[in-house]
């Protein structure tokens, strides 16, 4: 493969992905995600929008210091203040990228920017030139690119390149285009922009019509050599193009798309789990990383699989880091065997503290369950890897449920170091549990989602509970796993609440316009 066949993977999970409602990540979670992305082989990691809030600035700064292979990137609008914030957050990295953008569609220029096309061109010249004086790696994006007039797009792309942009990104900001149209847009730019060879063309597609991955691949086929995407496809509204789908489509159909990405695909499942653990669960039928992606239930499919896996599998589970469930571990397994199991499951780089925490949970689980599956262990480790120092922790819980009597919960919490207890009744045990939490830590949030699913099969399976809460327009998600669904429910709610408390403390001294302009 030549350099022209290399497709650069630009990940925006921690910037565009975090804008998905409920996907807010703590600094510790972002650092953990950045480490696996660096190992995964992602070329550019867009770590945040530094001007947006002190939290974003802090995250971009921290991530830029730990990356060994990936290039850190920050987003900015077409203003010197934004670009300066990017530079300050990224400057400690040996190499970094500043990504600046401005709206270019007639609709956005008139109603969002209140600028004429001529004013937009001047803003592009000024912002890109200013950014290029701070780094030789500048990316420029035309927000709402797929609804931008083609002749105007050719002109502004030429302007951005002549001003110093080394990557030109064409976003389908509202998920409006279709593959044939997007192919034509990229082809036209390749043919009509005289200096196009001086920059790499990039695509950034949203999934409002379910076409983000298809549009991205159409762009690559037309000559784009960078794809902007997110793990699990998370992002604004219906999300972004899913990184794992793009990478595996190129790998699986290399006959039609003879490109290379440099992604270590065996780490995709692990990356998916870490992102999911920090945000929200992946749907079971999600391509590549969903729980059912390699499951076969229909008799005719099972028969074919037993005869030859290729009858119904176009890729192997192992190629994306999914391994067959095993029953090796049990209550007599020691710490060394547990650590070896973690290595087999792809958790080779976790700290001794996390191993110790997860091992303690494993021993408790092994006493409860007859068989401890790989998925059980992964759930324990994923939970242990969330490093936030929660201000509210569950100390004990007793629940009384059944017919004829009001459902009741007795709970003890550690709230900011103070141990408090209460007893409450409710319309079911979960309602009683959540009422206890509200009594012990008074708060007013709206419960948007309560979801339970089993990690493995059997009546002794671990239950993973997901809870999403909302307060004043802010949403957070908590997840917890336990063989006792009610304990998992309490811990999931507390996890979401702890994240909300962290969110309250963060200030964002920015104008309303910034909130509106966070996504391209």
XYZ file of C-alpha atoms in Angstrom:
520
model
C 0.000 0.000 0.000
C 1.263 3.486 -0.884
C 0.756 6.600 1.250
C -2.103 7.551 -1.084
C -3.961 4.429 0.025
C -3.729 5.304 3.724
C -6.996 6.512 5.269
C -6.378 8.571 8.410
C -8.789 7.916 11.266
C -9.788 11.083 13.110
C -11.718 10.269 16.275
C -14.106 12.801 17.796
C -15.675 10.612 20.509
C -14.567 12.990 23.257
C -15.715 16.116 21.403
C -18.663 15.464 19.085
C -19.482 12.168 20.807
C -19.689 13.815 24.211
C -22.359 16.170 22.853
C -24.750 13.221 22.750
C -27.262 13.679 25.615
C -26.074 11.680 28.620
C -22.586 11.070 27.222
C -20.725 13.590 29.378
C -17.408 12.093 30.528
C -15.250 12.915 33.522
C -11.580 13.836 33.108
C -10.526 10.417 34.415
C -12.815 8.660 31.923
C -11.447 10.754 29.055
C -7.866 9.931 29.997
C -8.728 6.238 30.157
C -10.399 6.463 26.729
C -7.458 8.415 25.282
C -5.019 5.687 26.374
C -6.951 2.903 24.617
C -7.409 5.107 21.520
C -3.653 5.736 21.437
C -3.051 1.977 21.626
C -5.788 1.300 19.066
C -3.847 3.228 16.439
C -6.134 6.233 15.921
C -4.237 8.892 13.975
C -5.834 12.070 15.355
C -7.822 12.400 18.586
C -10.089 15.441 18.855
C -10.007 15.738 22.633
C -12.446 18.607 23.054
C -13.423 22.216 22.401
C -11.047 24.135 24.721
C -12.902 27.478 24.717
C -16.222 25.819 25.621
C -15.534 25.302 29.333
C -12.723 24.930 31.889
C -13.493 21.187 31.918
C -12.929 20.877 28.166
C -9.724 22.931 28.373
C -8.434 20.750 31.206
C -9.262 17.530 29.339
C -7.543 18.623 26.107
C -4.473 19.703 28.079
C -4.252 16.445 30.027
C -4.806 14.228 26.985
C -2.230 16.110 24.908
C 0.386 15.232 27.529
C -0.196 11.465 27.635
C -0.532 10.504 23.972
C 2.433 8.557 22.598
C 1.357 7.951 19.010
C -1.893 9.764 18.244
C -1.957 13.481 17.409
C -4.080 15.532 19.855
C -6.495 18.035 18.355
C -8.738 20.817 19.641
C -11.743 22.463 17.988
C -12.186 26.206 17.552
C -14.495 28.619 15.817
C -13.116 31.199 13.396
C -11.922 33.533 16.158
C -8.513 34.322 17.592
C -9.793 33.771 21.136
C -10.884 30.213 20.281
C -7.665 29.456 18.431
C -5.547 30.817 21.299
C -7.413 28.530 23.723
C -6.640 25.561 21.464
C -2.971 26.472 21.337
C -2.693 26.932 25.104
C -4.333 23.560 25.738
C -2.235 21.693 23.169
C 1.157 23.421 23.242
C 2.822 20.908 25.577
C 2.409 18.129 22.975
C 5.345 17.543 20.590
C 2.879 17.802 17.690
C -0.743 18.857 17.642
C -3.566 19.986 15.369
C -5.845 23.021 15.543
C -9.242 22.394 13.921
C -11.127 25.569 13.044
C -14.497 25.887 11.325
C -17.149 28.285 10.088
C -20.626 27.859 8.606
C -20.814 28.128 4.817
C -24.333 27.143 3.713
C -26.697 29.990 2.675
C -29.025 29.037 5.550
C -26.288 29.116 8.191
C -24.546 32.239 6.867
C -27.804 34.220 6.875
C -29.541 33.028 10.029
C -26.716 31.735 12.234
C -23.768 33.983 11.419
C -25.551 36.978 9.897
C -22.591 37.304 7.540
C -22.286 37.730 3.787
C -20.310 35.202 1.703
C -17.562 37.812 1.345
C -17.343 38.236 5.120
C -17.120 34.478 5.571
C -14.228 34.291 3.089
C -12.382 37.011 5.022
C -12.994 35.146 8.290
C -11.547 31.969 6.746
C -8.413 33.783 5.587
C -7.881 35.440 8.957
C -8.577 32.406 11.170
C -6.657 29.823 9.150
C -3.649 32.129 8.734
C -3.659 32.866 12.462
C -3.839 29.157 13.346
C -1.088 28.283 10.880
C 1.238 30.699 12.668
C 0.800 28.561 15.796
C 1.149 25.093 14.216
C 1.873 23.587 10.817
C -1.037 21.137 11.271
C -4.273 23.082 10.662
C -7.610 21.554 9.754
C -10.443 23.667 8.389
C -14.113 22.660 8.152
C -17.044 24.205 6.296
C -19.950 23.630 8.682
C -23.099 22.426 6.893
C -20.896 21.569 3.928
C -23.398 19.314 2.165
C -25.902 22.193 1.939
C -23.249 24.653 0.733
C -23.388 25.850 -2.900
C -20.789 23.917 -4.890
C -19.109 26.858 -6.635
C -18.805 28.697 -3.323
C -17.399 25.581 -1.648
C -14.692 25.253 -4.282
C -13.754 28.899 -3.725
C -13.595 28.704 0.080
C -11.681 25.387 0.054
C -9.088 26.993 -2.235
C -8.966 29.990 0.136
C -8.470 27.807 3.220
C -5.634 25.854 1.584
C -3.886 28.986 0.345
C -4.180 30.388 3.888
C -2.351 27.380 5.340
C -4.874 24.578 5.980
C -3.325 21.136 5.550
C -6.575 19.189 6.013
C -9.922 20.190 4.503
C -12.956 18.611 6.137
C -16.374 18.440 4.492
C -19.007 17.834 7.182
C -22.485 16.510 6.555
C -23.481 18.412 9.687
C -27.175 17.559 9.662
C -26.943 14.073 8.096
C -28.640 15.321 4.917
C -26.664 13.840 2.035
C -26.743 10.407 0.363
C -23.724 8.413 -0.910
C -24.006 9.277 -4.621
C -24.373 12.991 -3.878
C -21.508 13.020 -1.369
C -19.267 11.155 -3.824
C -20.010 13.885 -6.374
C -19.141 16.655 -3.876
C -15.722 15.150 -3.092
C -15.070 14.383 -6.779
C -15.918 17.968 -7.764
C -13.523 19.360 -5.150
C -10.764 17.045 -6.388
C -11.323 18.197 -9.986
C -12.063 21.908 -9.617
C -9.958 23.225 -6.703
C -6.546 24.031 -8.231
C -4.497 23.607 -5.020
C -6.412 20.590 -3.644
C -3.313 18.367 -3.802
C -1.742 20.476 -1.038
C -4.251 19.227 1.538
C -5.838 15.990 2.701
C -9.584 15.827 2.116
C -11.616 14.685 5.114
C -15.250 13.685 5.681
C -17.388 14.070 8.824
C -20.841 12.519 8.491
C -23.805 12.508 10.855
C -26.302 9.686 11.004
C -29.704 11.409 10.873
C -30.789 9.260 7.910
C -28.735 6.232 8.983
C -26.223 6.902 6.188
C -23.175 8.225 8.053
C -20.944 5.217 7.408
C -22.166 4.792 3.812
C -21.561 8.477 3.085
C -18.108 8.361 4.696
C -17.088 5.386 2.566
C -18.465 7.112 -0.539
C -16.246 10.069 0.300
C -13.209 7.809 0.678
C -13.945 6.128 -2.660
C -14.029 9.596 -4.253
C -10.625 10.550 -2.852
C -11.042 11.629 0.777
C -8.202 10.266 2.897
C -9.392 11.136 6.380
C -12.597 9.991 8.073
C -13.958 11.665 11.213
C -15.897 9.217 13.359
C -16.669 8.031 16.893
C -16.567 4.734 18.771
C -20.076 3.204 18.938
C -21.227 5.991 16.592
C -22.146 8.271 19.513
C -22.724 11.956 18.883
C -25.237 14.750 18.369
C -28.816 13.651 17.637
C -28.610 10.277 15.827
C -24.830 10.187 16.203
C -21.757 10.110 13.963
C -20.255 7.581 11.606
C -19.137 4.598 13.722
C -15.364 4.146 13.706
C -15.563 0.376 14.110
C -17.939 0.024 11.142
C -15.773 2.132 8.826
C -12.566 0.326 9.756
C -14.063 -3.172 9.453
C -15.843 -2.331 6.191
C -12.500 -1.290 4.668
C -10.800 -4.390 6.050
C -13.559 -6.829 5.043
C -14.177 -5.367 1.572
C -10.581 -4.540 0.725
C -11.291 -5.896 -2.756
C -13.529 -2.894 -3.465
C -11.851 -0.430 -1.089
C -8.112 -1.131 -1.344
C -7.094 1.121 1.534
C -5.413 0.712 4.897
C -6.164 2.411 8.232
C -3.507 1.242 10.685
C -6.139 0.431 13.315
C -5.469 -2.587 15.538
C -8.937 -4.041 15.054
C -8.496 -6.618 17.826
C -8.860 -3.728 20.302
C -12.176 -2.453 18.893
C -14.348 -4.435 21.296
C -12.316 -3.249 24.285
C -12.498 0.379 23.150
C -16.233 0.029 22.642
C -16.732 -1.315 26.165
C -14.672 1.457 27.765
C -16.601 4.168 25.903
C -19.903 2.439 26.652
C -19.029 2.198 30.333
C -18.403 5.950 30.448
C -21.508 6.865 28.429
C -24.374 4.416 27.774
C -24.941 0.816 26.648
C -24.498 -0.341 23.077
C -27.626 -1.747 21.420
C -27.491 -5.544 21.155
C -27.753 -5.557 17.340
C -25.111 -2.839 16.811
C -22.773 -3.782 13.962
C -19.291 -5.035 14.937
C -19.455 -4.404 18.709
C -23.047 -5.269 19.667
C -23.666 -8.270 21.933
C -25.492 -10.081 19.108
C -23.069 -9.134 16.325
C -21.631 -12.664 16.300
C -24.614 -14.555 17.759
C -26.584 -17.057 15.665
C -29.947 -18.315 16.852
C -31.824 -19.447 13.746
C -31.475 -23.203 13.239
C -30.487 -22.898 9.592
C -27.774 -20.381 10.525
C -26.457 -22.566 13.336
C -26.317 -25.559 10.995
C -24.341 -23.575 8.443
C -21.974 -22.222 11.108
C -21.214 -25.718 12.386
C -20.278 -26.792 8.873
C -18.301 -23.675 7.929
C -18.142 -20.368 9.828
C -17.943 -18.406 6.569
C -21.515 -19.402 5.677
C -22.862 -16.684 7.983
C -19.812 -14.767 9.250
C -18.004 -12.296 7.013
C -15.420 -11.598 9.738
C -14.293 -13.472 12.826
C -15.192 -12.384 16.358
C -11.483 -12.535 17.192
C -10.702 -9.912 14.521
C -12.478 -7.267 16.628
C -11.391 -8.613 20.013
C -14.452 -10.719 20.845
C -13.495 -14.040 22.405
C -15.579 -17.112 23.070
C -17.120 -17.309 26.534
C -15.194 -19.573 28.882
C -16.013 -21.135 32.266
C -12.493 -21.458 33.623
C -12.619 -18.991 36.503
C -14.236 -19.845 39.825
C -14.092 -19.147 43.547
C -10.846 -21.132 43.940
C -8.983 -19.097 41.294
C -6.141 -16.977 42.626
C -4.983 -13.457 41.915
C -2.295 -14.587 39.454
C -4.789 -16.598 37.409
C -7.184 -13.655 37.529
C -4.485 -11.320 36.200
C -3.678 -13.777 33.381
C -7.374 -13.900 32.513
C -7.432 -10.106 32.296
C -4.494 -10.236 29.877
C -6.419 -12.726 27.726
C -9.425 -10.393 27.746
C -7.324 -7.446 26.559
C -6.830 -5.676 29.898
C -3.053 -5.864 29.874
C -2.392 -2.220 30.720
C -4.553 -1.647 33.788
C -3.058 -0.674 37.145
C -2.561 -2.925 40.156
C -5.136 -0.881 42.086
C -7.801 -1.651 39.499
C -6.786 -5.324 39.400
C -7.037 -5.511 43.175
C -10.451 -3.844 43.220
C -11.763 -6.054 40.427
C -10.307 -9.189 42.046
C -12.100 -8.416 45.293
C -15.379 -8.041 43.405
C -14.623 -11.252 41.493
C -14.192 -13.278 44.696
C -17.518 -11.975 46.000
C -19.177 -12.794 42.679
C -17.593 -16.272 42.560
C -19.203 -17.079 45.901
C -22.590 -16.126 44.458
C -22.335 -17.714 41.011
C -21.705 -21.287 39.928
C -19.887 -20.163 36.777
C -18.029 -16.903 36.215
C -17.949 -16.044 32.522
C -15.525 -13.806 30.645
C -18.285 -11.227 30.215
C -18.843 -11.239 33.989
C -15.173 -10.464 34.579
C -15.139 -7.758 31.897
C -18.150 -6.101 33.554
C -16.344 -6.085 36.918
C -13.174 -4.593 35.438
C -15.024 -1.967 33.403
C -16.852 -0.869 36.547
C -13.582 -0.757 38.526
C -11.887 1.354 35.856
C -14.150 4.346 36.501
C -11.764 6.342 38.662
C -14.039 9.138 39.901
C -13.932 9.581 43.666
C -17.671 9.438 44.199
C -19.003 11.745 46.898
C -21.924 9.391 47.594
C -21.357 5.667 48.133
C -23.672 2.800 49.017
C -22.799 1.207 52.368
C -25.723 -1.213 52.778
C -29.121 -2.016 51.302
C -31.997 -4.248 52.388
C -35.135 -4.579 50.299
C -38.506 -6.086 51.221
C -40.655 -7.036 48.228
C -43.508 -9.328 47.334
C -47.318 -9.430 47.428
C -49.558 -8.134 50.188
C -47.098 -5.720 51.778
C -45.760 -2.321 50.679
C -42.336 -2.654 49.044
C -39.720 -1.210 51.352
C -36.001 -0.359 51.249
C -33.578 0.239 54.118
C -30.439 2.045 53.000
C -27.206 3.414 54.428
C -25.124 5.866 52.369
C -21.789 7.591 52.843
C -22.532 11.187 51.788
C -19.431 13.400 51.735
C -17.959 11.225 54.501
C -21.091 11.304 56.664
C -22.898 7.970 57.128
C -26.681 8.324 56.903
C -29.523 5.770 57.011
C -33.227 5.754 56.188
C -36.149 3.471 55.378
C -38.762 4.217 52.683
C -41.682 2.487 50.967
C -42.485 2.843 47.294
C -44.384 1.552 44.273
C -42.026 -1.385 43.908
C -38.548 -2.025 45.299
C -36.698 0.176 42.798
C -38.966 3.134 43.558
C -38.331 2.593 47.277
C -34.557 2.518 46.679
C -34.572 5.743 44.683
C -36.742 7.418 47.348
C -34.147 6.474 49.994
C -31.409 8.129 47.948
C -33.486 11.309 47.601
C -34.072 11.421 51.364
C -30.410 10.874 52.249
C -29.170 13.292 49.587
C -31.974 15.749 48.753
C -32.005 16.568 45.047
C -34.437 17.162 42.223
C -33.652 15.286 39.019
C -35.838 13.646 36.395
C -35.326 9.926 35.761
C -35.189 9.612 31.972
C -34.106 5.984 31.594
C -34.000 2.856 33.731
C -32.751 -0.208 31.857
C -31.725 -3.701 32.975
C -30.028 -6.468 31.015
C -28.158 -9.623 31.982
C -24.420 -9.782 31.321
C -24.489 -13.571 30.912
C -27.115 -16.284 30.873
C -28.729 -18.053 33.827
C -30.738 -17.052 36.873
C -27.490 -16.195 38.680
C -26.331 -13.858 35.917
C -24.983 -10.420 36.718
C -27.457 -7.677 35.896
C -26.156 -4.478 34.356
C -28.405 -1.526 35.131
C -28.257 1.781 33.235
C -29.806 4.948 34.638
C -30.048 8.322 32.908
C -31.081 11.417 34.866
C -31.696 15.026 33.831
C -31.391 18.309 35.717
C -31.726 21.790 34.203
C -30.979 20.487 30.711
C -27.928 18.490 31.819
C -28.009 14.691 31.557
C -25.774 12.024 33.049
C -25.686 8.239 32.812
C -24.733 5.732 35.498
C -24.099 2.005 35.056
C -23.508 -0.776 37.562
C -23.345 -4.567 37.515
C -24.278 -7.010 40.283
C -25.966 -10.391 40.654
C -28.526 -8.513 42.750
C -30.479 -6.321 40.319
C -31.594 -4.026 43.139
C -28.036 -3.384 44.341
C -27.039 -2.678 40.728
C -30.011 -0.299 40.456
C -28.912 1.654 43.534
C -25.296 1.895 42.366
C -26.309 2.898 38.826
C -28.489 5.731 40.159
C -25.708 6.838 42.510
C -23.223 6.734 39.631
C -25.413 9.063 37.562
C -25.968 11.318 40.577
C -22.250 11.555 41.335
C -21.618 12.597 37.736
C -24.361 15.217 38.015
C -22.728 16.617 41.165
C -19.446 16.941 39.249
C -21.286 18.664 36.395
C -22.841 21.177 38.790
C -19.398 22.186 40.023
C -18.098 22.841 36.538
C -18.638 26.355 35.272
C -18.869 27.272 31.614
C -18.419 31.047 31.269
C -19.270 31.182 27.575
C -21.986 32.810 25.540
C -25.034 30.931 24.329
C -23.629 31.073 20.794
C -20.808 28.679 21.723
C -23.271 26.068 22.922
C -25.096 26.350 19.602
C -21.893 26.077 17.566
C -20.283 23.098 19.286
C -21.072 20.641 16.530
C -19.967 20.492 12.923
